[in-house]
Tab-separated table of C-alpha atoms and ligand atoms in Angstrom:
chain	number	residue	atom	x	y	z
L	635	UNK	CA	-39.731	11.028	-24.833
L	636	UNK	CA	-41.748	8.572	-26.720
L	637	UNK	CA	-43.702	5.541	-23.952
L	638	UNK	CA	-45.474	3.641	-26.635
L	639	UNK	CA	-43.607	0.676	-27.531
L	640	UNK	CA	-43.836	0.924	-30.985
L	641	UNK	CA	-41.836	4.063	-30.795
L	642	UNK	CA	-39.241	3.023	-28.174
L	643	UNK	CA	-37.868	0.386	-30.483
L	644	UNK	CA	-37.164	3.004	-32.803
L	645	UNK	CA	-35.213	4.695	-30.349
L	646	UNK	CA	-30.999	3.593	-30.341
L	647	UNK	CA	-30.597	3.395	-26.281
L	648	UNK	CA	-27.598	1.638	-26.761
L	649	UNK	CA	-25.774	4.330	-28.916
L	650	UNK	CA	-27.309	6.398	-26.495
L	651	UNK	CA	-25.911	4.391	-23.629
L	652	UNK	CA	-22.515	4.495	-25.499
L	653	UNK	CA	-22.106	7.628	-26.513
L	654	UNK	CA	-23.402	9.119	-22.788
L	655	UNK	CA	-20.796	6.618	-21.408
L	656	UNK	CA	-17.619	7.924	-23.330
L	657	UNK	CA	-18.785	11.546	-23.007
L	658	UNK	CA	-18.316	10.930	-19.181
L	659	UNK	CA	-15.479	8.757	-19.492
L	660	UNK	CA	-13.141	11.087	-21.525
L	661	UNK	CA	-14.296	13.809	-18.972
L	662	UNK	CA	-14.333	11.741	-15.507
L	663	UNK	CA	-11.394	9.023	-15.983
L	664	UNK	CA	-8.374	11.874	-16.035
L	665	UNK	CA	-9.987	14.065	-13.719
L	666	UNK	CA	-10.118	10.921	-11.413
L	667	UNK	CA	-6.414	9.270	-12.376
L	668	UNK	CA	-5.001	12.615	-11.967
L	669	UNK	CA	-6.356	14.136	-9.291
L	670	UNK	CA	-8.478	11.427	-6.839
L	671	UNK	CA	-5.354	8.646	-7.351
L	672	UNK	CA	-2.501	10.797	-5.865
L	673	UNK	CA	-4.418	11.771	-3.015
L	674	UNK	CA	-4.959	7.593	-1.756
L	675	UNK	CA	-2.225	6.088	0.483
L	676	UNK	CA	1.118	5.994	0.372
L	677	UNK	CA	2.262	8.573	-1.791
L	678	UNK	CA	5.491	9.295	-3.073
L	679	UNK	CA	7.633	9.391	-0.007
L	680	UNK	CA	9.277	6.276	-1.112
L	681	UNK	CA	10.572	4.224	-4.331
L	682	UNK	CA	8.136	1.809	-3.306
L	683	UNK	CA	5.211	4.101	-2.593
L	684	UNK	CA	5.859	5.625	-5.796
L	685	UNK	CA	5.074	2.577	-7.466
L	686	UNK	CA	1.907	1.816	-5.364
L	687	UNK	CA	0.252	5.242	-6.048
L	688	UNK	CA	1.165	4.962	-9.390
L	689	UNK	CA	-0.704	0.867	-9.245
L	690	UNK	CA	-3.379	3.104	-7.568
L	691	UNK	CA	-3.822	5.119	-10.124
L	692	UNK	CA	-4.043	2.450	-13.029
L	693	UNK	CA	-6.641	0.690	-10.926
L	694	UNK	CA	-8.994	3.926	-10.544
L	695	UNK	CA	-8.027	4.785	-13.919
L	696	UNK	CA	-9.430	1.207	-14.987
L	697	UNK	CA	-12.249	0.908	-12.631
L	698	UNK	CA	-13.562	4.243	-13.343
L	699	UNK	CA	-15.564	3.937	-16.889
L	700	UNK	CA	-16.726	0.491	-15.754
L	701	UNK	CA	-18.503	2.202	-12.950
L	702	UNK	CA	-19.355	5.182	-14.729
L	703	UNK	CA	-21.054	1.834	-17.185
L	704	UNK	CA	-22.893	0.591	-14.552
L	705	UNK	CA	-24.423	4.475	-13.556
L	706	UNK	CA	-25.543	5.359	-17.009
L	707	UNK	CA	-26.816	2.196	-17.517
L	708	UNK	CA	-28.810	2.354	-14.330
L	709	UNK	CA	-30.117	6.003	-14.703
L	710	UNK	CA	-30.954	5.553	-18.332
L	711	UNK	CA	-33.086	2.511	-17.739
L	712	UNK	CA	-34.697	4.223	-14.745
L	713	UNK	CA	-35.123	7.565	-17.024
L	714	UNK	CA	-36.173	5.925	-20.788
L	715	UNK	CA	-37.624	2.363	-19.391
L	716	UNK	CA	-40.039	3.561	-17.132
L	717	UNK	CA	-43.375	1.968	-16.993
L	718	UNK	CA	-45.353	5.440	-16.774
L	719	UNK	CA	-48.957	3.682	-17.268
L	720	UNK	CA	-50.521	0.885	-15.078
L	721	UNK	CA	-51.087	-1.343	-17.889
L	722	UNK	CA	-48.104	-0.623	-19.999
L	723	UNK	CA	-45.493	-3.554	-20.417
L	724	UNK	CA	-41.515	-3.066	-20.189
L	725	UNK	CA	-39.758	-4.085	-23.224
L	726	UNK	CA	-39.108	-7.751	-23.037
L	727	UNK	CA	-35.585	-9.059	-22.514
L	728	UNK	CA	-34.726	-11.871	-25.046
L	729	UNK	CA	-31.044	-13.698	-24.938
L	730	UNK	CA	-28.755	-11.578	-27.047
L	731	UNK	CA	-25.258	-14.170	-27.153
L	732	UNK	CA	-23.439	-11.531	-28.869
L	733	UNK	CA	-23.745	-9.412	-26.205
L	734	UNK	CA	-23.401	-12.207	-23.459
L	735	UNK	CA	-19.665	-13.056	-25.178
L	736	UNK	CA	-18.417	-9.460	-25.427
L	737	UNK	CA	-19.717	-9.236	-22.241
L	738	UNK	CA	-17.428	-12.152	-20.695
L	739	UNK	CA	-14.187	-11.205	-22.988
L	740	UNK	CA	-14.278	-7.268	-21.573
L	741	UNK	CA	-14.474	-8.199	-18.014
L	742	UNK	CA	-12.015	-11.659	-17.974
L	743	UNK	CA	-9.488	-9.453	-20.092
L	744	UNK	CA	-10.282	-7.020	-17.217
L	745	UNK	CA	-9.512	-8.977	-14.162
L	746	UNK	CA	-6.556	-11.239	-16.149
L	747	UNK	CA	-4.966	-7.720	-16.770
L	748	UNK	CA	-5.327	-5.811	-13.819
L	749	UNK	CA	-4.144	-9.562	-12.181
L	750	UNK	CA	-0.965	-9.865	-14.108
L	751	UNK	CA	-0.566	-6.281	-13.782
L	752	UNK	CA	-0.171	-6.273	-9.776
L	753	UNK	CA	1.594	-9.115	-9.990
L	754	UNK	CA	4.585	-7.793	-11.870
L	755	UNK	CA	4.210	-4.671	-9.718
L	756	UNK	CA	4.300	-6.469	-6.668
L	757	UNK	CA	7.484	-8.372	-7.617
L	758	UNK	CA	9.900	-5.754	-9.581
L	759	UNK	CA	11.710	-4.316	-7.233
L	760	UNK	CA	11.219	-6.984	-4.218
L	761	UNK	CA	9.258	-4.416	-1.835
L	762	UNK	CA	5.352	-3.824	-0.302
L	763	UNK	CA	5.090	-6.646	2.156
L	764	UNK	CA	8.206	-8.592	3.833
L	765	UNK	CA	8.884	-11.836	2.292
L	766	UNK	CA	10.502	-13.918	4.636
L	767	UNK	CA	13.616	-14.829	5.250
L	768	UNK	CA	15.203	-15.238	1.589
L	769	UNK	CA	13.054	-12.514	-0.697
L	770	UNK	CA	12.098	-14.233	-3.331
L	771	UNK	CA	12.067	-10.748	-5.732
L	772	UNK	CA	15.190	-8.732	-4.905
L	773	UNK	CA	15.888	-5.149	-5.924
L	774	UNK	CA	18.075	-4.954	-8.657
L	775	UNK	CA	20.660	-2.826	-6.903
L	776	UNK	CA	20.116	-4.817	-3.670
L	777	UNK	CA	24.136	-5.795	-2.681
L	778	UNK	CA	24.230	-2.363	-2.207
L	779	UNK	CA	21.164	-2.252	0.615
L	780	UNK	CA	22.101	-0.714	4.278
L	781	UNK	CA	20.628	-2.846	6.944
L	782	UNK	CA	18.590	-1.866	9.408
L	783	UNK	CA	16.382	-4.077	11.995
L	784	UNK	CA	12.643	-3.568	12.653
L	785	UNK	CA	11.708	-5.110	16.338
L	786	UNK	CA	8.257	-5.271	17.144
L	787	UNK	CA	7.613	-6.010	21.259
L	788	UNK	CA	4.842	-5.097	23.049
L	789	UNK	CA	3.765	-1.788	22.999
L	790	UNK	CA	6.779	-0.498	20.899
L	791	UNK	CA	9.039	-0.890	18.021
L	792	UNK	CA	12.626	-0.535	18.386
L	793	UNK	CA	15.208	-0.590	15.532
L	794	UNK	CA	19.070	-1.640	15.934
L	795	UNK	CA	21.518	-0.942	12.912
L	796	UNK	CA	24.069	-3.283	12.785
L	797	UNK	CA	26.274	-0.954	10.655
L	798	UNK	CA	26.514	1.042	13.882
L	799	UNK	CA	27.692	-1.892	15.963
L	800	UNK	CA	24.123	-3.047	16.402
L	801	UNK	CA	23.038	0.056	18.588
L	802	UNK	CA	19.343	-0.062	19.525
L	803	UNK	CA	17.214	3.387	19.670
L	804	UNK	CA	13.841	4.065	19.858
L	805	UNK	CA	12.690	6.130	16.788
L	806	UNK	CA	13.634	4.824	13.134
L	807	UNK	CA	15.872	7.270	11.528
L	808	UNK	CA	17.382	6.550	7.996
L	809	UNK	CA	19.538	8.257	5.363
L	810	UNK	CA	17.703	9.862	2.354
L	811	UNK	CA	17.834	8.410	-0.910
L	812	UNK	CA	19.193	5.024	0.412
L	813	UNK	CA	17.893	1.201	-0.757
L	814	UNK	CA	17.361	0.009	2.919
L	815	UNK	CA	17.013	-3.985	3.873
L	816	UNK	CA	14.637	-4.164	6.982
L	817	UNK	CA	14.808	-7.054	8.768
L	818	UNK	CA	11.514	-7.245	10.683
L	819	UNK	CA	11.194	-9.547	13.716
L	820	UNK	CA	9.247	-9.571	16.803
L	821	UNK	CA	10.530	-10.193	21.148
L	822	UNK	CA	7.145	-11.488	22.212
L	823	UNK	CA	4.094	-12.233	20.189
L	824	UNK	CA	2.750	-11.562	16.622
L	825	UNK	CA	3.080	-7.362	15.140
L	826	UNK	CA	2.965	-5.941	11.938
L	827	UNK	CA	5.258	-3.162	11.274
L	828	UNK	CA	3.567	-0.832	8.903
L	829	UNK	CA	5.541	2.661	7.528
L	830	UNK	CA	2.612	4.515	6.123
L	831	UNK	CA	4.313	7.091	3.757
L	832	UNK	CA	6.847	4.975	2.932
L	833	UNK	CA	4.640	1.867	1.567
L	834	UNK	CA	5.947	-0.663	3.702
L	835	UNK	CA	3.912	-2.859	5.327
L	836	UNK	CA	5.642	-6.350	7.120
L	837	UNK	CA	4.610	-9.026	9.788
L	838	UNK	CA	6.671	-9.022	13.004
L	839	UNK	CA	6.958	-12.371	14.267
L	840	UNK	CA	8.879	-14.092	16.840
L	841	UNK	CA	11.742	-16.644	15.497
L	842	UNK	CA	11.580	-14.910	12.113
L	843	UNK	CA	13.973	-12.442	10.195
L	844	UNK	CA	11.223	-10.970	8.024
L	845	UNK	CA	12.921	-9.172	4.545
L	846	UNK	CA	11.287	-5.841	3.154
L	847	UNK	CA	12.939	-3.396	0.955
L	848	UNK	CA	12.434	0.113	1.042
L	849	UNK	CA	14.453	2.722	-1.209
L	850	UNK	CA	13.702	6.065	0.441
L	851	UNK	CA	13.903	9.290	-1.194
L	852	UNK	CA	13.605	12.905	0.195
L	853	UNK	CA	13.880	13.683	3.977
L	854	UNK	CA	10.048	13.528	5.586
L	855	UNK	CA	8.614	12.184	8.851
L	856	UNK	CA	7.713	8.560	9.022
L	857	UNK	CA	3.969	7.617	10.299
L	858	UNK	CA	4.912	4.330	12.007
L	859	UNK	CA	1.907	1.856	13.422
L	860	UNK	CA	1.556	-1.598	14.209
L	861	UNK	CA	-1.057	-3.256	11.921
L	862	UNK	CA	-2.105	-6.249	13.858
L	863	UNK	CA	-3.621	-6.984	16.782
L	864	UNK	CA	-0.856	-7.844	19.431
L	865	UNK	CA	-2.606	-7.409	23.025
L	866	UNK	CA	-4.098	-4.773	25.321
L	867	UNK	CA	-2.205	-1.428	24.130
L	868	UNK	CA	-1.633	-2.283	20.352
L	869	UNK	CA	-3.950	0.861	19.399
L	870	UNK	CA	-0.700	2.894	21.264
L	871	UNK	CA	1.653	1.180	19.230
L	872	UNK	CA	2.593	3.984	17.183
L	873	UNK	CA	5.925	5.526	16.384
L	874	UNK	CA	5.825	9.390	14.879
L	875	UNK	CA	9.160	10.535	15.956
L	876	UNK	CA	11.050	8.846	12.779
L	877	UNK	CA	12.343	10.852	9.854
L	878	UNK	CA	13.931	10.250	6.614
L	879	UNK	CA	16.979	12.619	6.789
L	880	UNK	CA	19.674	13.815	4.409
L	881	UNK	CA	22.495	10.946	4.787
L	882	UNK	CA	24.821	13.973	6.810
L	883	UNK	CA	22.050	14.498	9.079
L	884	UNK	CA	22.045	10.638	9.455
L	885	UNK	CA	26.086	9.947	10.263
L	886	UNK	CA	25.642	13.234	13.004
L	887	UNK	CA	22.422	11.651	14.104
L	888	UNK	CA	23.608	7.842	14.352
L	889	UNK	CA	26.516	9.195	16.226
L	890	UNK	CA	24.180	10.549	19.036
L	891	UNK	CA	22.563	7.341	19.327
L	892	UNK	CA	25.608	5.328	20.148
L	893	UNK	CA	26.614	8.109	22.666
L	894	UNK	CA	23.053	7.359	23.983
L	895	UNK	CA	22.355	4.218	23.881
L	896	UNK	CA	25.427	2.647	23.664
L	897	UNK	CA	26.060	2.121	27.236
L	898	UNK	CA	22.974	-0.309	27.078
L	899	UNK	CA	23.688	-1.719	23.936
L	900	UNK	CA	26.733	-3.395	25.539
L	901	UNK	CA	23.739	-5.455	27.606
L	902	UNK	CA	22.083	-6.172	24.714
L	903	UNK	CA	22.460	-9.491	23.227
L	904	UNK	CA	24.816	-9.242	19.772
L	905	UNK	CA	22.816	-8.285	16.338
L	906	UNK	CA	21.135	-11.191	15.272
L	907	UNK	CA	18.047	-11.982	12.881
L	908	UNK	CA	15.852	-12.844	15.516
L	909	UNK	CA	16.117	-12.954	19.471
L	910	UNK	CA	15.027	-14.860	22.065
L	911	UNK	CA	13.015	-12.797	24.440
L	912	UNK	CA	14.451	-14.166	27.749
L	913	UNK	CA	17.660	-13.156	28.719
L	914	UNK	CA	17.330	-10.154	27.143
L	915	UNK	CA	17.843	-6.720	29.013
L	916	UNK	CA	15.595	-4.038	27.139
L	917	UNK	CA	16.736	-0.940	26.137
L	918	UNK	CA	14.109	1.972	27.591
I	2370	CU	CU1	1.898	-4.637	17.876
């Protein structure tokens, strides 16, 4: 390699650059789509977590030759710009607009993209975080939604399914292949009910019916946490026992539970949206 400056500037570093980049690119981008972007959270144990691994893979398919950019770029200049004598001058940098305004177009139509991008993600099908009371982005099939009720309390979450005459139990169980409505509230102070696999993630407060939709698909075991801080044993706050079953497994399994719990049920104040901690008799 050539120090001199006369003969650097005879040198093309940027098709270089280029051509270095989209040789690792072509290689590194699939390689990383298909093989790194199934592997992050939630997977496809869900509807919904189908569409955020597949989100997850459009980002690292995206973000992947922009930093594989900024790595040839770096090692190149550290490998062809080197100032190998003490006297020796780098080459000096001079404004170059050209460059400045493709520069500024690549990475706003960037950001815009992958912006508008989550956003209709987020909203098509009315799931990922709760939205309240009245979702603002529905499912399209959502009349047809079974209901089921998250309850967050410290240090557990218990779920009540008013299809079942409101019977509360302590693991979530639901029917495979089922659009479920989760209404997400909380006895005490602020949780966050958080189904791993299945992609759901939804604040449990107190006074509030909080609306997340979840459409699961084959029977699997649910990884169930709280995600937010909510007192001394929230780090225990952890539900492993639930399952996503085949919807015959469910009716024989629902059954159990108001053989169960039923008796206490009958204590229980009536299925509502939210409850009032107070005169309520706990199940367990
Ligand atoms: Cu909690």
């Amino acid at each position: 390699m050539a120090v001199a400056a006369t003969s650097q500037s005879n040198v093309p570093h940027g098709k270089r650059v280029i051509g270095l980049w989209l040789a690792l690119s072509i290689v590194l981008t699939p390689i990383a789509v298909l093989v790194i972007g199934p592997l992050i959270p939630p997977g496809n144990d869900s509807v919904q977590g189908m569409g955020q691994t597949f989100d997850n893979q459009v980002l690292i398919g995206a973000s992947t030759p922009i930093m594989l950019f900024v790595i040839v770029v770096l090692l190149y200049t550290l490998t062809a710009f080197r100032v190998r004598e003490a006297a020796a001058e780098g080459i000096p940098v001079r404004g170059d607009s050209g460059l400045q305004i493709l520069w500024l177009i690549l990475t706003t139509a960037t950001v815009l993209g992958l912006a508008a991008f989550g956003t209709y993600e987020l909203v098509k099908d009315g799931a990922g975080g709760g939205q309240g009371p009245n979702a603002a982005f529905l499912p399209t099939n959502h009349h047809q939604a079974m209901d089921v009720q998250v309850i967050g309390q410290q240090w557990e979450f218990t779920y009540r399914y008013p299809t079942a005459g409101g019977v509360e139990v302590p693991h979530l169980y639901l029917p495979a292949n089922t659009l479920i409505r989760l209404h997400v509230t909380s006895l005490d102070v602020i949780h966050s009910f958080w189904a791993i696999n299945l992609g759901v993630k939804a604040d449990a407060n107190p006074g509030t019916d909080n609306v997340v939709y979840v459409e699961t698909r084959n029977p699997v075991k649910l990884n169930i946490r709280c995600a937010e801080l909510c007192g001394l044993w929230h780090g225990y706050m952890f539900d492993e026992q639930g399952r996503v079953v085949s919807p015959s497994a469910f009716s024989t399994w629902i059954q159990q539970q108001q053989k169960i719990y039923g008796p206490i049920s009958k204590e229980l104040p009536p299925y509502s949206t939210t409850y009032s901690p107070e005169p309520t008799l706990r199940a367990g």
